[in-house]
Amino acid sequence: MTSPDHFLHIDDRTPTALTELLDRAASLKASTPSTALANRTLAMLFEKESTRTRLSFETGMTQLGGHAIFVSPDDTQLGRGEPLKDTARTVSRYVDAIMVRVFDHEDARTIAEHASVPVINGLTDVSHPCQTLADLLTIREAFDSFDVKAAWVGDGNNVAQSFVLGCAMVGIDCAVATPHEYGIDESVLDRTAAFDGTITTTTTPHEAVANADVVATDVWVSMGEEAQREQKLEAFDGFQVNDTLLDDQRVLHCLPAHRGEEITNNVLESERALVFEQAENRLHAQNALLTTVID
Ligand code: CP
Ligand code: NVA
């Protein structure tokens, strides 16, 4: 039996396949709804909160003629301790793909290992590849190409790790500014080395944004990190994306944003911000992904 076409990390795809996926997203953006996934079902397993991921996947399945089922531990046997591997094998007997948003990436891997249908990562502690698809689509729309330079300012978190991999894969050089103790994992930086775009790191936000056309950021305190809040706010002092840091760079944020922490209200509400185009593109990028992994 061939392994299902899981999507757990952005570099599960080759750069060519990633570009094809983005092209398909652009094409679907112009042409949905379709019946490509008529009678197909996506199970969406959420261990933590979501607005964009839940609504875009559910809407996407509707637009493609299929159906999505929201699953949470609160109202399934998962919450009473049914093992992930049993859940994965059972759910695979009903649906055509499974989207998972879990705290521990190992849990996503366990589900993928035991599922007989494709598993899509809708955010784990280490990556958010669906977000990166939307980010890249948004950059390409805004600049008409990937001939740009990017910067990441803030936490070297799940969103950042997928973002730098995605940038490297499409040939975008990205300068990353994080506090020393909250940098992107060395193993992720090592993976970027296989691709055309170069990822550099610094602890100085001004240095990172100096040559950038687009600056991306995300919250300083991710879901599940609430106990570290005070410590992180202290560490990120000076890393806010604000008018002092920026010139005329375009700005990405996966949302939800914490105005006054990682980004100012002024920047988010300015013409520089691409954040709602980016949020919309979750839908189109994931529609492309769904029609690729569900055969
Ligand atoms: N950007 C993103 O994944 O948003 P949600 O947490 O609302 O799904
Ligand atoms: N880094 C954030 C992203 C939310 C979409 C988190 O993990 O909470």
mmCIF file of C-alpha atoms and ligand atoms in Angstrom:
data_model
loop_
_atom_site.group_PDB
_atom_site.id
_atom_site.type_symbol
_atom_site.label_atom_id
_atom_site.label_comp_id
_atom_site.label_asym_id
_atom_site.label_seq_id
_atom_site.Cartn_x
_atom_site.Cartn_y
_atom_site.Cartn_z
ATOM 1 C CA MET A 1 0.000 0.000 0.000
ATOM 2 C CA THR A 2 1.428 3.414 -0.910
ATOM 3 C CA SER A 3 1.612 5.935 1.901
ATOM 4 C CA PRO A 4 -1.090 8.642 1.874
ATOM 5 C CA ASP A 5 -0.008 12.087 0.674
ATOM 6 C CA HIS A 6 0.413 13.671 4.122
ATOM 7 C CA PHE A 7 1.216 17.377 4.496
ATOM 8 C CA LEU A 8 2.905 17.821 7.864
ATOM 9 C CA HIS A 9 5.647 20.255 6.862
ATOM 10 C CA ILE A 10 5.960 22.672 3.954
ATOM 11 C CA ASP A 11 9.094 20.831 2.800
ATOM 12 C CA ASP A 12 7.135 17.587 2.528
ATOM 13 C CA ARG A 13 6.744 18.993 -0.996
ATOM 14 C CA THR A 14 9.521 19.683 -3.489
ATOM 15 C CA PRO A 15 9.967 23.320 -4.543
ATOM 16 C CA THR A 16 8.431 22.401 -7.903
ATOM 17 C CA ALA A 17 5.403 20.788 -6.266
ATOM 18 C CA LEU A 18 5.043 23.807 -3.978
ATOM 19 C CA THR A 19 5.002 26.164 -6.966
ATOM 20 C CA GLU A 20 2.446 23.954 -8.712
ATOM 21 C CA LEU A 21 0.296 24.041 -5.583
ATOM 22 C CA LEU A 22 0.439 27.841 -5.508
ATOM 23 C CA ASP A 23 -0.436 27.978 -9.199
ATOM 24 C CA ARG A 24 -3.395 25.708 -8.548
ATOM 25 C CA ALA A 25 -4.449 27.964 -5.661
ATOM 26 C CA ALA A 26 -4.370 31.011 -7.914
ATOM 27 C CA SER A 27 -6.408 29.186 -10.513
ATOM 28 C CA LEU A 28 -8.982 27.940 -7.988
ATOM 29 C CA LYS A 29 -9.210 31.431 -6.505
ATOM 30 C CA ALA A 30 -10.507 32.550 -9.869
ATOM 31 C CA SER A 31 -12.816 29.613 -10.431
ATOM 32 C CA THR A 32 -14.352 28.141 -7.250
ATOM 33 C CA PRO A 33 -16.873 26.778 -6.510
ATOM 34 C CA SER A 34 -16.257 23.442 -8.191
ATOM 35 C CA THR A 35 -17.349 19.862 -7.729
ATOM 36 C CA ALA A 36 -13.800 18.484 -7.501
ATOM 37 C CA LEU A 37 -14.448 16.945 -4.085
ATOM 38 C CA ALA A 38 -18.104 15.994 -4.464
ATOM 39 C CA ASN A 39 -19.140 13.477 -1.807
ATOM 40 C CA ARG A 40 -15.727 13.682 -0.153
ATOM 41 C CA THR A 41 -15.337 14.351 3.565
ATOM 42 C CA LEU A 42 -12.636 16.039 5.626
ATOM 43 C CA ALA A 43 -12.419 15.391 9.377
ATOM 44 C CA MET A 44 -10.970 18.362 11.253
ATOM 45 C CA LEU A 45 -9.470 17.430 14.604
ATOM 46 C CA PHE A 46 -8.927 20.492 16.813
ATOM 47 C CA GLU A 47 -7.106 20.292 20.144
ATOM 48 C CA LYS A 48 -6.833 24.090 20.331
ATOM 49 C CA GLU A 49 -8.766 27.148 19.236
ATOM 50 C CA SER A 50 -9.066 28.450 15.678
ATOM 51 C CA THR A 51 -10.963 30.961 13.593
ATOM 52 C CA ARG A 52 -9.219 30.988 10.200
ATOM 53 C CA THR A 53 -8.166 27.355 9.982
ATOM 54 C CA ARG A 54 -11.531 25.949 10.968
ATOM 55 C CA LEU A 55 -13.615 28.285 8.839
ATOM 56 C CA SER A 56 -11.377 28.165 5.771
ATOM 57 C CA PHE A 57 -11.164 24.371 5.688
ATOM 58 C CA GLU A 58 -14.877 23.965 6.325
ATOM 59 C CA THR A 59 -15.818 26.569 3.716
ATOM 60 C CA GLY A 60 -13.290 25.111 1.302
ATOM 61 C CA MET A 61 -14.829 21.668 1.470
ATOM 62 C CA THR A 62 -18.252 23.205 0.813
ATOM 63 C CA GLN A 63 -16.902 25.185 -2.149
ATOM 64 C CA LEU A 64 -15.414 22.003 -3.597
ATOM 65 C CA GLY A 65 -18.653 20.070 -3.294
ATOM 66 C CA GLY A 66 -17.650 18.045 -0.233
ATOM 67 C CA HIS A 67 -18.195 18.204 3.496
ATOM 68 C CA ALA A 68 -16.107 18.883 6.618
ATOM 69 C CA ILE A 69 -16.676 17.551 10.139
ATOM 70 C CA PHE A 70 -15.389 19.463 13.170
ATOM 71 C CA VAL A 71 -13.997 17.085 15.789
ATOM 72 C CA SER A 72 -12.814 18.141 19.241
ATOM 73 C CA PRO A 73 -11.568 16.069 22.198
ATOM 74 C CA ASP A 74 -14.429 17.543 24.256
ATOM 75 C CA ASP A 75 -17.128 15.636 22.453
ATOM 76 C CA THR A 76 -15.341 12.549 21.159
ATOM 77 C CA GLN A 77 -13.742 9.519 22.801
ATOM 78 C CA LEU A 78 -10.355 11.215 22.364
ATOM 79 C CA GLY A 79 -11.177 13.271 25.431
ATOM 80 C CA ARG A 80 -11.739 10.063 27.379
ATOM 81 C CA GLY A 81 -8.384 8.657 26.404
ATOM 82 C CA GLU A 82 -9.023 6.669 23.215
ATOM 83 C CA PRO A 83 -5.540 6.354 21.690
ATOM 84 C CA LEU A 84 -4.662 8.539 18.716
ATOM 85 C CA LYS A 85 -3.653 5.494 16.710
ATOM 86 C CA ASP A 86 -7.095 3.937 17.166
ATOM 87 C CA THR A 87 -8.789 7.233 16.356
ATOM 88 C CA ALA A 88 -6.654 7.640 13.224
ATOM 89 C CA ARG A 89 -7.484 4.150 11.981
ATOM 90 C CA THR A 90 -11.188 4.521 12.743
ATOM 91 C CA VAL A 91 -11.612 7.994 11.243
ATOM 92 C CA SER A 92 -9.734 6.866 8.115
ATOM 93 C CA ARG A 93 -12.518 4.340 7.494
ATOM 94 C CA TYR A 94 -15.053 7.171 7.160
ATOM 95 C CA VAL A 95 -13.355 10.190 5.622
ATOM 96 C CA ASP A 96 -11.064 11.079 2.719
ATOM 97 C CA ALA A 97 -8.590 13.282 4.615
ATOM 98 C CA ILE A 98 -7.901 14.431 8.176
ATOM 99 C CA MET A 99 -6.819 17.932 9.191
ATOM 100 C CA VAL A 100 -5.234 18.097 12.636
ATOM 101 C CA ARG A 101 -4.476 21.010 14.947
ATOM 102 C CA VAL A 102 -2.651 19.558 17.938
ATOM 103 C CA PHE A 103 -0.217 20.869 20.533
ATOM 104 C CA ASP A 104 2.486 18.249 20.122
ATOM 105 C CA HIS A 105 3.818 17.661 16.630
ATOM 106 C CA GLU A 106 4.502 14.056 17.620
ATOM 107 C CA ASP A 107 0.743 13.574 17.915
ATOM 108 C CA ALA A 108 0.299 14.737 14.310
ATOM 109 C CA ARG A 109 3.000 12.268 13.288
ATOM 110 C CA THR A 110 1.275 9.474 15.201
ATOM 111 C CA ILE A 111 -2.034 10.215 13.503
ATOM 112 C CA ALA A 112 -0.301 10.285 10.101
ATOM 113 C CA GLU A 113 1.516 7.052 10.815
ATOM 114 C CA HIS A 114 -1.727 5.227 11.532
ATOM 115 C CA ALA A 115 -4.115 6.980 9.141
ATOM 116 C CA SER A 116 -4.802 5.431 5.763
ATOM 117 C CA VAL A 117 -5.898 8.811 4.346
ATOM 118 C CA PRO A 118 -3.871 12.033 3.956
ATOM 119 C CA VAL A 119 -3.231 14.012 7.143
ATOM 120 C CA ILE A 120 -2.859 17.794 6.891
ATOM 121 C CA ASN A 121 -1.113 19.790 9.600
ATOM 122 C CA GLY A 122 -3.352 22.694 10.648
ATOM 123 C CA LEU A 123 -0.792 23.864 13.258
ATOM 124 C CA THR A 124 1.420 22.060 15.728
ATOM 125 C CA ASP A 125 4.028 23.360 18.141
ATOM 126 C CA VAL A 126 6.674 23.190 15.414
ATOM 127 C CA SER A 127 5.011 24.112 12.132
ATOM 128 C CA HIS A 128 2.086 25.690 10.300
ATOM 129 C CA PRO A 129 2.554 24.754 6.648
ATOM 130 C CA CYS A 130 -0.967 25.739 5.523
ATOM 131 C CA GLN A 131 -0.238 29.250 6.769
ATOM 132 C CA THR A 132 2.917 29.320 4.680
ATOM 133 C CA LEU A 133 0.995 28.382 1.539
ATOM 134 C CA ALA A 134 -1.216 31.421 2.101
ATOM 135 C CA ASP A 135 1.757 33.633 2.964
ATOM 136 C CA LEU A 136 3.569 32.731 -0.248
ATOM 137 C CA LEU A 137 0.441 33.165 -2.348
ATOM 138 C CA THR A 138 -0.047 36.605 -0.787
ATOM 139 C CA ILE A 139 3.556 37.638 -1.422
ATOM 140 C CA ARG A 140 3.361 36.520 -5.044
ATOM 141 C CA GLU A 141 0.107 38.415 -5.570
ATOM 142 C CA ALA A 142 1.456 41.597 -3.964
ATOM 143 C CA PHE A 143 4.786 41.632 -5.826
ATOM 144 C CA ASP A 144 3.896 39.643 -8.972
ATOM 145 C CA SER A 145 6.856 37.367 -8.331
ATOM 146 C CA PHE A 146 9.058 35.886 -5.624
ATOM 147 C CA ASP A 147 11.833 38.279 -6.557
ATOM 148 C CA VAL A 148 11.646 39.931 -3.133
ATOM 149 C CA LYS A 149 13.455 39.918 0.180
ATOM 150 C CA ALA A 150 11.617 39.003 3.362
ATOM 151 C CA ALA A 151 12.172 39.486 7.073
ATOM 152 C CA TRP A 152 10.708 37.727 10.079
ATOM 153 C CA VAL A 153 10.650 39.727 13.314
ATOM 154 C CA GLY A 154 9.551 38.167 16.602
ATOM 155 C CA ASP A 155 9.278 34.638 17.909
ATOM 156 C CA GLY A 156 11.021 31.808 16.073
ATOM 157 C CA ASN A 157 7.853 29.788 16.531
ATOM 158 C CA ASN A 158 5.771 27.298 14.528
ATOM 159 C CA VAL A 159 4.631 29.919 11.996
ATOM 160 C CA ALA A 160 8.162 31.308 11.615
ATOM 161 C CA GLN A 161 9.690 27.872 11.080
ATOM 162 C CA SER A 162 7.355 27.055 8.208
ATOM 163 C CA PHE A 163 7.677 30.590 6.815
ATOM 164 C CA VAL A 164 11.466 30.470 6.473
ATOM 165 C CA LEU A 165 11.333 27.023 4.896
ATOM 166 C CA GLY A 166 8.698 28.212 2.426
ATOM 167 C CA CYS A 167 10.715 31.329 1.591
ATOM 168 C CA ALA A 168 13.842 29.278 1.002
ATOM 169 C CA MET A 169 11.921 26.858 -1.198
ATOM 170 C CA VAL A 170 10.679 29.582 -3.564
ATOM 171 C CA GLY A 171 14.031 31.383 -3.614
ATOM 172 C CA ILE A 172 13.243 34.234 -1.227
ATOM 173 C CA ASP A 173 16.078 35.353 1.034
ATOM 174 C CA CYS A 174 14.736 35.945 4.528
ATOM 175 C CA ALA A 175 16.432 37.709 7.441
ATOM 176 C CA VAL A 176 15.131 36.547 10.813
ATOM 177 C CA ALA A 177 15.310 38.665 13.962
ATOM 178 C CA THR A 178 14.468 36.915 17.219
ATOM 179 C CA PRO A 179 15.741 37.165 20.783
ATOM 180 C CA HIS A 180 18.655 34.775 21.148
ATOM 181 C CA GLU A 181 16.703 32.294 23.295
ATOM 182 C CA TYR A 182 13.651 32.212 20.997
ATOM 183 C CA GLY A 183 15.295 31.544 17.660
ATOM 184 C CA ILE A 184 14.270 29.145 14.937
ATOM 185 C CA ASP A 185 15.443 25.583 15.605
ATOM 186 C CA GLU A 186 18.856 24.817 14.167
ATOM 187 C CA SER A 187 17.405 21.705 12.538
ATOM 188 C CA VAL A 188 14.927 23.870 10.605
ATOM 189 C CA LEU A 189 17.678 26.291 9.556
ATOM 190 C CA ASP A 190 19.664 23.264 8.379
ATOM 191 C CA ARG A 191 16.701 22.138 6.267
ATOM 192 C CA THR A 192 16.490 25.552 4.571
ATOM 193 C CA ALA A 193 20.046 25.104 3.322
ATOM 194 C CA ALA A 194 18.817 22.624 0.705
ATOM 195 C CA PHE A 195 16.895 25.375 -1.116
ATOM 196 C CA ASP A 196 17.644 28.480 -3.190
ATOM 197 C CA GLY A 197 16.631 31.186 -0.703
ATOM 198 C CA THR A 198 19.103 32.069 2.034
ATOM 199 C CA ILE A 199 17.981 32.423 5.635
ATOM 200 C CA THR A 200 20.074 34.631 7.909
ATOM 201 C CA THR A 201 19.565 35.271 11.607
ATOM 202 C CA THR A 202 20.153 38.234 13.884
ATOM 203 C CA THR A 203 18.952 39.541 17.229
ATOM 204 C CA THR A 204 18.510 43.056 15.796
ATOM 205 C CA PRO A 205 15.129 43.777 14.152
ATOM 206 C CA HIS A 206 16.417 46.873 12.308
ATOM 207 C CA GLU A 207 19.121 44.796 10.695
ATOM 208 C CA ALA A 208 16.593 42.178 9.540
ATOM 209 C CA VAL A 209 14.158 44.638 7.961
ATOM 210 C CA ALA A 210 16.745 46.956 6.391
ATOM 211 C CA ASN A 211 16.651 45.326 2.942
ATOM 212 C CA ALA A 212 13.250 43.649 3.198
ATOM 213 C CA ASP A 213 10.279 44.208 0.920
ATOM 214 C CA VAL A 214 7.952 42.268 3.215
ATOM 215 C CA VAL A 215 8.083 41.805 6.980
ATOM 216 C CA ALA A 216 6.256 38.986 8.751
ATOM 217 C CA THR A 217 5.517 38.462 12.412
ATOM 218 C CA ASP A 218 3.304 36.496 14.804
ATOM 219 C CA VAL A 219 2.313 36.562 18.453
ATOM 220 C CA TRP A 220 4.963 36.360 21.127
ATOM 221 C CA VAL A 221 2.901 34.005 23.291
ATOM 222 C CA SER A 222 1.503 31.084 21.322
ATOM 223 C CA MET A 223 -1.358 28.846 22.393
ATOM 224 C CA GLY A 224 -0.149 26.629 25.209
ATOM 225 C CA GLU A 225 2.616 29.053 26.270
ATOM 226 C CA GLU A 226 0.512 31.187 28.588
ATOM 227 C CA ALA A 227 2.585 30.213 31.650
ATOM 228 C CA GLN A 228 5.645 31.787 29.984
ATOM 229 C CA ARG A 229 3.867 35.034 29.211
ATOM 230 C CA GLU A 230 5.756 37.410 31.533
ATOM 231 C CA GLN A 231 9.121 35.915 30.651
ATOM 232 C CA LYS A 232 8.427 36.149 26.926
ATOM 233 C CA LEU A 233 7.093 39.715 27.031
ATOM 234 C CA GLU A 234 10.341 40.727 28.711
ATOM 235 C CA ALA A 235 12.484 38.856 26.165
ATOM 236 C CA PHE A 236 10.642 40.424 23.202
ATOM 237 C CA ASP A 237 11.008 44.005 24.353
ATOM 238 C CA GLY A 238 12.274 45.864 21.247
ATOM 239 C CA PHE A 239 10.886 43.336 18.761
ATOM 240 C CA GLN A 240 7.570 45.070 18.030
ATOM 241 C CA VAL A 241 6.696 45.682 14.380
ATOM 242 C CA ASN A 242 5.876 49.386 14.487
ATOM 243 C CA ASP A 243 6.316 52.629 12.569
ATOM 244 C CA THR A 244 9.782 53.159 13.976
ATOM 245 C CA LEU A 245 10.971 49.800 12.680
ATOM 246 C CA LEU A 246 9.316 49.964 9.284
ATOM 247 C CA ASP A 247 9.803 52.068 6.234
ATOM 248 C CA ASP A 248 7.444 51.124 3.381
ATOM 249 C CA GLN A 249 7.679 47.338 3.651
ATOM 250 C CA ARG A 250 4.508 45.301 3.245
ATOM 251 C CA VAL A 251 3.485 43.443 6.395
ATOM 252 C CA LEU A 252 2.266 39.900 6.988
ATOM 253 C CA HIS A 253 0.719 38.493 10.165
ATOM 254 C CA CYS A 254 -1.015 35.113 10.270
ATOM 255 C CA LEU A 255 -3.534 36.477 12.811
ATOM 256 C CA PRO A 256 -4.851 36.596 15.443
ATOM 257 C CA ALA A 257 -2.719 39.649 16.300
ATOM 258 C CA HIS A 258 -2.079 41.045 19.746
ATOM 259 C CA ARG A 259 -2.097 44.753 19.022
ATOM 260 C CA GLY A 260 0.379 46.594 21.219
ATOM 261 C CA GLU A 261 2.567 43.504 21.661
ATOM 262 C CA GLU A 262 4.197 42.101 18.518
ATOM 263 C CA ILE A 263 2.589 44.687 16.212
ATOM 264 C CA THR A 264 0.932 48.068 16.581
ATOM 265 C CA ASN A 265 -2.628 48.898 15.661
ATOM 266 C CA ASN A 266 -1.256 51.579 13.363
ATOM 267 C CA VAL A 267 0.763 49.108 11.293
ATOM 268 C CA LEU A 268 -2.037 46.540 11.150
ATOM 269 C CA GLU A 269 -4.523 49.135 9.951
ATOM 270 C CA SER A 270 -2.120 50.711 7.453
ATOM 271 C CA GLU A 271 -1.901 50.226 3.698
ATOM 272 C CA ARG A 272 1.274 48.242 4.294
ATOM 273 C CA ALA A 273 -0.629 45.378 5.902
ATOM 274 C CA LEU A 274 -1.603 42.404 3.731
ATOM 275 C CA VAL A 275 -3.129 40.494 6.615
ATOM 276 C CA PHE A 276 -6.684 40.078 5.352
ATOM 277 C CA GLU A 277 -5.563 39.093 1.845
ATOM 278 C CA GLN A 278 -3.351 36.603 3.674
ATOM 279 C CA ALA A 279 -6.284 35.323 5.757
ATOM 280 C CA GLU A 280 -8.423 34.942 2.619
ATOM 281 C CA ASN A 281 -5.639 33.079 0.873
ATOM 282 C CA ARG A 282 -5.775 30.349 3.524
ATOM 283 C CA LEU A 283 -9.006 29.299 1.801
ATOM 284 C CA HIS A 284 -7.634 29.243 -1.750
ATOM 285 C CA ALA A 285 -4.318 27.653 -0.831
ATOM 286 C CA GLN A 286 -6.020 24.926 1.165
ATOM 287 C CA ASN A 287 -8.536 24.293 -1.608
ATOM 288 C CA ALA A 288 -5.557 23.622 -3.845
ATOM 289 C CA LEU A 289 -4.021 21.364 -1.223
ATOM 290 C CA LEU A 290 -7.263 19.432 -0.647
ATOM 291 C CA THR A 291 -7.737 18.791 -4.350
ATOM 292 C CA THR A 292 -4.143 17.587 -4.527
ATOM 293 C CA VAL A 293 -4.029 15.218 -1.564
ATOM 294 C CA ILE A 294 -7.529 13.779 -2.012
ATOM 295 C CA ASP A 295 -7.349 11.831 -5.245
HETATM 296 N N1 CP B 1 -3.625 31.899 11.363
HETATM 297 C C1 CP B 1 -4.367 30.912 11.915
HETATM 298 O O1 CP B 1 -4.049 29.719 11.835
HETATM 299 O O2 CP B 1 -5.475 31.365 12.561
HETATM 300 P P1 CP B 1 -6.473 30.529 13.464
HETATM 301 O O3 CP B 1 -5.763 30.196 14.750
HETATM 302 O O4 CP B 1 -7.631 31.452 13.685
HETATM 303 O O5 CP B 1 -6.867 29.275 12.746
HETATM 304 N N1 NVA B 2 1.981 30.913 16.889
HETATM 305 C C1 NVA B 2 0.550 30.934 17.084
HETATM 306 C C2 NVA B 2 -0.143 30.804 15.785
HETATM 307 C C3 NVA B 2 -1.633 30.848 15.838
HETATM 308 C C4 NVA B 2 -2.255 30.745 14.485
HETATM 309 C C5 NVA B 2 0.141 29.827 18.030
HETATM 310 O O1 NVA B 2 0.692 28.727 17.929
HETATM 311 O O2 NVA B 2 -0.708 30.059 18.893
#
